[in-house]
PDB file of C-alpha atoms in Angstrom:
ATOM      1  CA  MET M   1      -0.018  -0.239  -0.111  1.00  0.00           C
ATOM      2  CA  GLU M   2       1.386   3.373  -0.886  1.00  0.00           C
ATOM      3  CA  LEU M   3       1.775   5.903   1.934  1.00  0.00           C
ATOM      4  CA  LYS M   4       0.434   9.451   1.467  1.00  0.00           C
ATOM      5  CA  THR M   5       2.373  12.235   2.189  1.00  0.00           C
ATOM      6  CA  ARG M   6       1.912  13.795   5.609  1.00  0.00           C
ATOM      7  CA  GLU M   7       0.272  16.963   5.596  1.00  0.00           C
ATOM      8  CA  GLY M   8       3.029  19.655   5.884  1.00  0.00           C
ATOM      9  CA  TYR M   9       5.492  17.385   4.545  1.00  0.00           C
ATOM     10  CA  GLU M  10       7.477  17.688   1.077  1.00  0.00           C
ATOM     11  CA  GLY M  11      10.341  17.008  -0.677  1.00  0.00           C
ATOM     12  CA  THR M  12      12.032  17.596  -4.083  1.00  0.00           C
ATOM     13  CA  GLY M  13      14.741  16.148  -6.073  1.00  0.00           C
ATOM     14  CA  PRO M  14      16.022  13.131  -7.859  1.00  0.00           C
ATOM     15  CA  GLY M  15      14.627   9.498  -6.720  1.00  0.00           C
ATOM     16  CA  ALA M  16      11.759   8.352  -4.304  1.00  0.00           C
ATOM     17  CA  ILE M  17      10.649  10.700  -2.021  1.00  0.00           C
ATOM     18  CA  THR M  18       8.944   9.549   1.131  1.00  0.00           C
ATOM     19  CA  PRO M  19       5.886  10.620   3.204  1.00  0.00           C
ATOM     20  CA  ASP M  20       7.855  12.931   5.501  1.00  0.00           C
ATOM     21  CA  GLY M  21       9.566  14.317   2.567  1.00  0.00           C
ATOM     22  CA  CYS M  22      13.008  12.786   2.710  1.00  0.00           C
ATOM     23  CA  ALA M  23      14.695  11.880  -0.448  1.00  0.00           C
ATOM     24  CA  VAL M  24      16.020   8.124  -0.368  1.00  0.00           C
ATOM     25  CA  GLU M  25      18.891   8.865  -2.910  1.00  0.00           C
ATOM     26  CA  LEU M  26      20.077  12.029  -0.674  1.00  0.00           C
ATOM     27  CA  TYR M  27      20.136   9.909   2.540  1.00  0.00           C
ATOM     28  CA  SER M  28      21.983   7.244   0.768  1.00  0.00           C
ATOM     29  CA  ARG M  29      24.537  10.045   0.177  1.00  0.00           C
ATOM     30  CA  LEU M  30      24.870  11.474   3.629  1.00  0.00           C
ATOM     31  CA  PRO M  31      27.548  10.289   5.468  1.00  0.00           C
ATOM     32  CA  VAL M  32      27.320   9.151   9.320  1.00  0.00           C
ATOM     33  CA  GLY M  33      28.681  11.538  11.836  1.00  0.00           C
ATOM     34  CA  ASP M  34      29.928  10.853  15.350  1.00  0.00           C
ATOM     35  CA  GLU M  35      26.367   9.573  16.475  1.00  0.00           C
ATOM     36  CA  PRO M  36      27.412   5.805  16.548  1.00  0.00           C
ATOM     37  CA  ASP M  37      30.102   6.480  18.747  1.00  0.00           C
ATOM     38  CA  ILE M  38      27.850   8.729  21.478  1.00  0.00           C
ATOM     39  CA  ILE M  39      25.732   5.409  21.258  1.00  0.00           C
ATOM     40  CA  ALA M  40      27.979   2.811  21.842  1.00  0.00           C
ATOM     41  CA  ALA M  41      29.438   4.916  25.005  1.00  0.00           C
ATOM     42  CA  ALA M  42      26.402   4.768  26.483  1.00  0.00           C
ATOM     43  CA  VAL M  43      24.627   1.475  26.450  1.00  0.00           C
ATOM     44  CA  PRO M  44      26.148  -2.080  27.128  1.00  0.00           C
ATOM     45  CA  ALA M  45      28.556  -3.533  24.489  1.00  0.00           C
ATOM     46  CA  GLY M  46      26.244  -6.094  22.081  1.00  0.00           C
ATOM     47  CA  ALA M  47      23.190  -4.476  23.303  1.00  0.00           C
ATOM     48  CA  ARG M  48      19.915  -5.414  21.401  1.00  0.00           C
ATOM     49  CA  ILE M  49      18.853  -2.087  19.891  1.00  0.00           C
ATOM     50  CA  LEU M  50      15.397  -1.293  17.864  1.00  0.00           C
ATOM     51  CA  GLU M  51      16.199   1.842  15.837  1.00  0.00           C
ATOM     52  CA  LEU M  52      13.149   3.975  15.068  1.00  0.00           C
ATOM     53  CA  GLY M  53      13.619   5.680  11.695  1.00  0.00           C
ATOM     54  CA  SER M  54      16.444   4.188  10.517  1.00  0.00           C
ATOM     55  CA  GLY M  55      16.190   5.184   6.857  1.00  0.00           C
ATOM     56  CA  VAL M  56      18.357   3.931   4.551  1.00  0.00           C
ATOM     57  CA  GLY M  57      20.536   2.583   7.830  1.00  0.00           C
ATOM     58  CA  ARG M  58      23.435   5.072   8.015  1.00  0.00           C
ATOM     59  CA  MET M  59      23.458   4.436  11.603  1.00  0.00           C
ATOM     60  CA  THR M  60      22.413   1.005  11.386  1.00  0.00           C
ATOM     61  CA  HIS M  61      25.616  -0.233   9.621  1.00  0.00           C
ATOM     62  CA  ALA M  62      27.744   1.837  11.863  1.00  0.00           C
ATOM     63  CA  LEU M  63      26.326   0.230  15.347  1.00  0.00           C
ATOM     64  CA  LEU M  64      26.429  -3.176  13.163  1.00  0.00           C
ATOM     65  CA  GLU M  65      29.814  -2.631  12.852  1.00  0.00           C
ATOM     66  CA  ARG M  66      30.478  -1.969  16.743  1.00  0.00           C
ATOM     67  CA  GLY M  67      28.881  -5.201  17.259  1.00  0.00           C
ATOM     68  CA  PHE M  68      25.205  -4.660  18.326  1.00  0.00           C
ATOM     69  CA  GLU M  69      22.257  -6.322  17.096  1.00  0.00           C
ATOM     70  CA  VAL M  70      20.076  -4.180  15.364  1.00  0.00           C
ATOM     71  CA  THR M  71      16.205  -4.329  14.199  1.00  0.00           C
ATOM     72  CA  ALA M  72      15.472  -1.274  11.787  1.00  0.00           C
ATOM     73  CA  VAL M  73      12.157   0.234  11.402  1.00  0.00           C
ATOM     74  CA  ASP M  74      10.989   2.584   8.849  1.00  0.00           C
ATOM     75  CA  GLU M  75       7.660   3.444   7.383  1.00  0.00           C
ATOM     76  CA  SER M  76       9.298   3.751   3.809  1.00  0.00           C
ATOM     77  CA  ALA M  77       9.957   0.394   2.211  1.00  0.00           C
ATOM     78  CA  GLU M  78      12.141   2.064  -0.295  1.00  0.00           C
ATOM     79  CA  MET M  79      14.681   3.409   2.662  1.00  0.00           C
ATOM     80  CA  LEU M  80      14.753   0.034   4.308  1.00  0.00           C
ATOM     81  CA  GLU M  81      15.933  -1.775   0.587  1.00  0.00           C
ATOM     82  CA  ARG M  82      19.259   0.046   1.515  1.00  0.00           C
ATOM     83  CA  VAL M  83      19.774  -1.679   5.088  1.00  0.00           C
ATOM     84  CA  ARG M  84      22.272  -4.338   4.941  1.00  0.00           C
ATOM     85  CA  GLY M  85      22.874  -6.851   7.879  1.00  0.00           C
ATOM     86  CA  ALA M  86      19.965  -6.055  10.153  1.00  0.00           C
ATOM     87  CA  ARG M  87      16.367  -7.309  10.771  1.00  0.00           C
ATOM     88  CA  THR M  88      14.351  -4.812   8.845  1.00  0.00           C
ATOM     89  CA  VAL M  89      10.365  -3.881   9.970  1.00  0.00           C
ATOM     90  CA  CYS M  90       8.229  -1.609   7.649  1.00  0.00           C
ATOM     91  CA  GLY M  91       5.625   0.367   9.382  1.00  0.00           C
ATOM     92  CA  PRO M  92       4.775   3.795  10.787  1.00  0.00           C
ATOM     93  CA  ILE M  93       6.562   4.133  14.112  1.00  0.00           C
ATOM     94  CA  GLU M  94       3.772   5.135  16.631  1.00  0.00           C
ATOM     95  CA  LYS M  95       2.052   2.115  15.697  1.00  0.00           C
ATOM     96  CA  LEU M  96       4.744  -0.226  16.088  1.00  0.00           C
ATOM     97  CA  ARG M  97       3.935  -3.321  18.022  1.00  0.00           C
ATOM     98  CA  LEU M  98       6.591  -6.126  18.081  1.00  0.00           C
ATOM     99  CA  ASP M  99       5.838  -7.743  21.144  1.00  0.00           C
ATOM    100  CA  GLU M 100       9.613  -7.928  22.007  1.00  0.00           C
ATOM    101  CA  ALA M 101      11.635  -6.178  24.473  1.00  0.00           C
ATOM    102  CA  PHE M 102      15.031  -4.463  23.596  1.00  0.00           C
ATOM    103  CA  ASP M 103      17.820  -3.236  25.781  1.00  0.00           C
ATOM    104  CA  VAL M 104      18.073  -0.043  23.686  1.00  0.00           C
ATOM    105  CA  VAL M 105      15.457   1.754  21.892  1.00  0.00           C
ATOM    106  CA  LEU M 106      16.955   4.492  19.435  1.00  0.00           C
ATOM    107  CA  LEU M 107      14.765   7.665  18.375  1.00  0.00           C
ATOM    108  CA  ALA M 108      17.356   9.837  16.623  1.00  0.00           C
ATOM    109  CA  SER M 109      16.785  12.303  13.777  1.00  0.00           C
ATOM    110  CA  PHE M 110      14.808  14.892  15.667  1.00  0.00           C
ATOM    111  CA  LEU M 111      11.611  12.814  15.758  1.00  0.00           C
ATOM    112  CA  VAL M 112      11.055  13.676  19.063  1.00  0.00           C
ATOM    113  CA  HIS M 113       9.969  16.973  17.681  1.00  0.00           C
ATOM    114  CA  ALA M 114       7.405  15.784  15.612  1.00  0.00           C
ATOM    115  CA  GLY M 115       4.686  18.818  14.933  1.00  0.00           C
ATOM    116  CA  ASP M 116       1.586  16.687  15.988  1.00  0.00           C
ATOM    117  CA  PRO M 117       1.919  16.231  19.848  1.00  0.00           C
ATOM    118  CA  GLU M 118      -0.217  13.082  19.372  1.00  0.00           C
ATOM    119  CA  VAL M 119       2.282  11.561  16.651  1.00  0.00           C
ATOM    120  CA  ARG M 120       5.287  12.700  19.236  1.00  0.00           C
ATOM    121  CA  ARG M 121       3.114  10.504  21.921  1.00  0.00           C
ATOM    122  CA  GLY M 122       2.783   7.727  19.918  1.00  0.00           C
ATOM    123  CA  LEU M 123       6.521   7.685  19.567  1.00  0.00           C
ATOM    124  CA  LEU M 124       7.558   7.890  22.897  1.00  0.00           C
ATOM    125  CA  ARG M 125       4.934   5.339  23.940  1.00  0.00           C
ATOM    126  CA  THR M 126       6.518   2.966  21.222  1.00  0.00           C
ATOM    127  CA  CYS M 127       9.812   3.530  22.836  1.00  0.00           C
ATOM    128  CA  VAL M 128       8.500   2.371  26.389  1.00  0.00           C
ATOM    129  CA  ARG M 129       6.721  -0.537  25.102  1.00  0.00           C
ATOM    130  CA  HIS M 130       9.353  -1.994  23.418  1.00  0.00           C
ATOM    131  CA  LEU M 131      11.984  -1.370  26.387  1.00  0.00           C
ATOM    132  CA  ALA M 132      13.284  -3.994  28.375  1.00  0.00           C
ATOM    133  CA  LYS M 133      13.729  -3.761  32.158  1.00  0.00           C
ATOM    134  CA  GLY M 134      16.528  -1.856  33.101  1.00  0.00           C
ATOM    135  CA  GLY M 135      16.895  -0.836  29.546  1.00  0.00           C
ATOM    136  CA  CYS M 136      17.220   2.675  28.415  1.00  0.00           C
ATOM    137  CA  VAL M 137      16.078   4.944  25.194  1.00  0.00           C
ATOM    138  CA  LEU M 138      18.122   7.038  23.545  1.00  0.00           C
ATOM    139  CA  ILE M 139      16.800  10.300  21.582  1.00  0.00           C
ATOM    140  CA  GLN M 140      18.287  12.700  19.621  1.00  0.00           C
ATOM    141  CA  ARG M 141      16.945  16.482  20.167  1.00  0.00           C
ATOM    142  CA  GLU M 142      17.117  19.798  18.459  1.00  0.00           C
ATOM    143  CA  GLY M 143      19.897  22.292  19.167  1.00  0.00           C
ATOM    144  CA  GLU M 144      18.744  25.516  21.478  1.00  0.00           C
ATOM    145  CA  ASP M 145      18.832  27.904  18.303  1.00  0.00           C
ATOM    146  CA  TYR M 146      17.812  25.345  15.725  1.00  0.00           C
ATOM    147  CA  HIS M 147      14.369  27.632  14.913  1.00  0.00           C
ATOM    148  CA  THR M 148      16.293  30.809  15.484  1.00  0.00           C
ATOM    149  CA  ASN M 149      19.797  30.597  13.996  1.00  0.00           C
ATOM    150  CA  LEU M 150      18.618  31.197  10.267  1.00  0.00           C
ATOM    151  CA  PRO M 151      19.552  30.762   7.785  1.00  0.00           C
ATOM    152  CA  ARG M 152      22.668  28.898   8.252  1.00  0.00           C
ATOM    153  CA  GLU M 153      24.500  26.444   6.271  1.00  0.00           C
ATOM    154  CA  ARG M 154      27.315  23.721   6.238  1.00  0.00           C
ATOM    155  CA  VAL M 155      29.653  22.428   3.831  1.00  0.00           C
ATOM    156  CA  ASP M 156      30.629  19.050   4.265  1.00  0.00           C
ATOM    157  CA  PRO M 157      34.205  17.724   3.648  1.00  0.00           C
ATOM    158  CA  ALA M 158      32.549  15.107   1.350  1.00  0.00           C
ATOM    159  CA  GLY M 159      31.514  18.125  -1.070  1.00  0.00           C
ATOM    160  CA  PHE M 160      28.031  19.079  -0.535  1.00  0.00           C
ATOM    161  CA  THR M 161      26.128  22.008   1.452  1.00  0.00           C
ATOM    162  CA  VAL M 162      23.446  21.624   3.938  1.00  0.00           C
ATOM    163  CA  ARG M 163      21.416  24.955   4.193  1.00  0.00           C
ATOM    164  CA  ILE M 164      18.609  25.358   6.690  1.00  0.00           C
ATOM    165  CA  VAL M 165      16.854  28.263   4.945  1.00  0.00           C
ATOM    166  CA  SER M 166      13.925  29.034   7.022  1.00  0.00           C
ATOM    167  CA  ALA M 167      11.738  28.118  10.131  1.00  0.00           C
ATOM    168  CA  GLU M 168       7.943  29.591   9.651  1.00  0.00           C
ATOM    169  CA  PRO M 169       5.550  29.623  12.293  1.00  0.00           C
ATOM    170  CA  VAL M 170       2.530  27.792  11.018  1.00  0.00           C
ATOM    171  CA  GLY M 171       0.653  27.954  14.656  1.00  0.00           C
ATOM    172  CA  ASP M 172       0.642  26.194  18.316  1.00  0.00           C
ATOM    173  CA  GLY M 173       4.546  26.300  18.478  1.00  0.00           C
ATOM    174  CA  VAL M 174       4.938  24.765  15.450  1.00  0.00           C
ATOM    175  CA  ASP M 175       7.256  25.643  12.496  1.00  0.00           C
ATOM    176  CA  SER M 176       7.418  24.615   8.895  1.00  0.00           C
ATOM    177  CA  VAL M 177      11.173  24.036   8.436  1.00  0.00           C
ATOM    178  CA  HIS M 178      12.652  24.087   5.038  1.00  0.00           C
ATOM    179  CA  ALA M 179      16.184  22.529   3.911  1.00  0.00           C
ATOM    180  CA  GLU M 180      18.378  22.293   1.093  1.00  0.00           C
ATOM    181  CA  TYR M 181      20.937  19.709   0.020  1.00  0.00           C
ATOM    182  CA  VAL M 182      23.305  20.820  -2.725  1.00  0.00           C
ATOM    183  CA  PHE M 183      25.543  18.548  -4.394  1.00  0.00           C
ATOM    184  CA  PRO M 184      27.583  19.157  -7.534  1.00  0.00           C
ATOM    185  CA  ASP M 185      25.330  17.127  -9.370  1.00  0.00           C
ATOM    186  CA  ALA M 186      22.032  17.478  -7.898  1.00  0.00           C
ATOM    187  CA  VAL M 187      19.738  19.363  -5.511  1.00  0.00           C
ATOM    188  CA  TRP M 188      17.462  18.110  -2.897  1.00  0.00           C
ATOM    189  CA  THR M 189      15.058  20.150  -0.788  1.00  0.00           C
ATOM    190  CA  GLN M 190      12.581  18.932   2.170  1.00  0.00           C
ATOM    191  CA  THR M 191       9.953  20.858   4.162  1.00  0.00           C
ATOM    192  CA  PHE M 192       8.648  19.550   7.365  1.00  0.00           C
ATOM    193  CA  ARG M 193       6.991  20.512  10.447  1.00  0.00           C
ATOM    194  CA  SER M 194       9.063  20.680  13.687  1.00  0.00           C
ATOM    195  CA  ARG M 195       7.767  21.669  17.053  1.00  0.00           C
ATOM    196  CA  ARG M 196       9.896  23.608  19.239  1.00  0.00           C
ATOM    197  CA  LEU M 197      10.687  21.979  22.494  1.00  0.00           C
ATOM    198  CA  THR M 198      12.614  23.796  25.517  1.00  0.00           C
ATOM    199  CA  LYS M 199      14.397  21.359  28.071  1.00  0.00           C
ATOM    200  CA  GLU M 200      11.386  21.592  30.227  1.00  0.00           C
ATOM    201  CA  GLN M 201       8.927  21.027  27.616  1.00  0.00           C
ATOM    202  CA  PHE M 202      11.156  17.921  26.379  1.00  0.00           C
ATOM    203  CA  GLU M 203      11.212  16.432  30.127  1.00  0.00           C
ATOM    204  CA  GLU M 204       7.748  16.837  30.423  1.00  0.00           C
ATOM    205  CA  ALA M 205       6.882  15.008  27.368  1.00  0.00           C
ATOM    206  CA  LEU M 206       9.061  12.161  28.660  1.00  0.00           C
ATOM    207  CA  GLY M 207       7.278  12.313  31.907  1.00  0.00           C
ATOM    208  CA  GLU M 208       4.275  11.926  30.330  1.00  0.00           C
ATOM    209  CA  ALA M 209       5.167   8.913  28.377  1.00  0.00           C
ATOM    210  CA  GLY M 210       6.511   7.368  31.597  1.00  0.00           C
ATOM    211  CA  LEU M 211       9.955   8.323  31.144  1.00  0.00           C
ATOM    212  CA  GLU M 212      12.619  10.290  32.651  1.00  0.00           C
ATOM    213  CA  VAL M 213      16.144  11.752  31.923  1.00  0.00           C
ATOM    214  CA  ASP M 214      19.063   9.476  32.999  1.00  0.00           C
ATOM    215  CA  ARG M 215      21.739  12.180  31.805  1.00  0.00           C
ATOM    216  CA  TYR M 216      22.383  14.052  28.790  1.00  0.00           C
ATOM    217  CA  LEU M 217      25.049  12.493  26.725  1.00  0.00           C
ATOM    218  CA  THR M 218      26.554  15.756  24.862  1.00  0.00           C
ATOM    219  CA  GLU M 219      27.595  19.062  26.141  1.00  0.00           C
ATOM    220  CA  ASP M 220      25.017  20.733  23.710  1.00  0.00           C
ATOM    221  CA  ARG M 221      22.275  18.475  25.362  1.00  0.00           C
ATOM    222  CA  MET M 222      21.276  17.460  21.848  1.00  0.00           C
ATOM    223  CA  TRP M 223      21.727  13.400  22.832  1.00  0.00           C
ATOM    224  CA  VAL M 224      19.574  12.047  26.184  1.00  0.00           C
ATOM    225  CA  ARG M 225      19.553   8.761  27.794  1.00  0.00           C
ATOM    226  CA  ALA M 226      16.169   8.356  29.163  1.00  0.00           C
ATOM    227  CA  VAL M 227      15.017   5.508  31.211  1.00  0.00           C
ATOM    228  CA  VAL M 228      11.577   4.099  32.838  1.00  0.00           C
ATOM    229  CA  PRO M 229      11.892   5.420  36.847  1.00  0.00           C
ATOM    230  CA  GLU M 230      12.368   2.705  39.172  1.00  0.00           C
ATOM    231  CA  THR M 231       9.078   3.181  41.195  1.00  0.00           C
ATOM    232  CA  ARG M 232       6.956   2.542  38.473  1.00  0.00           C
TER     233      ARG M 232
END
């Protein structure tokens, strides 16, 4: 069944575009950063990881190389076709029910900032639903100035440019963010909705789902290790 584009999300450029505006070919070209090292330092060696929103497997493949067992979940079959060496599950993350528990649940790519609060709640409930006792959820959140330090651009050493062009308010604390990825031979754009969350609002959202911050993993507080409180 072909998935419909999510309201407020769109993308342009060569190749398949997913319902949230991501271009499969673009994400196949993007290099992985230091995220796998951050993750590896925060979880037990060889842990079973449930990666929510794996895309083409940029982090999946790096985690497999580090000895982790990864189940990669994405709603785009075209994205999952690029994943190698991991079990894959295709479907909406917020509706996922595998009847399994994992040492680590990974929610990266700023997914916690979904514009629709019900989607965010569904994502976090999925994290808790699949978490083994004593396990942890690793979440990537936006930087403090993500919506205000605009426009901005970064030239990657690999030879392409990423531009966050604008973040226009669409109501209820949600912005429509427009990004451009410029390569020598192709250009992709993505427009998506993102809800600004202060540190306090983020922690409140975790609490609503039955989670609490164990610790922030990076100085910029963009990577977070969350757990189910022992009293629950």
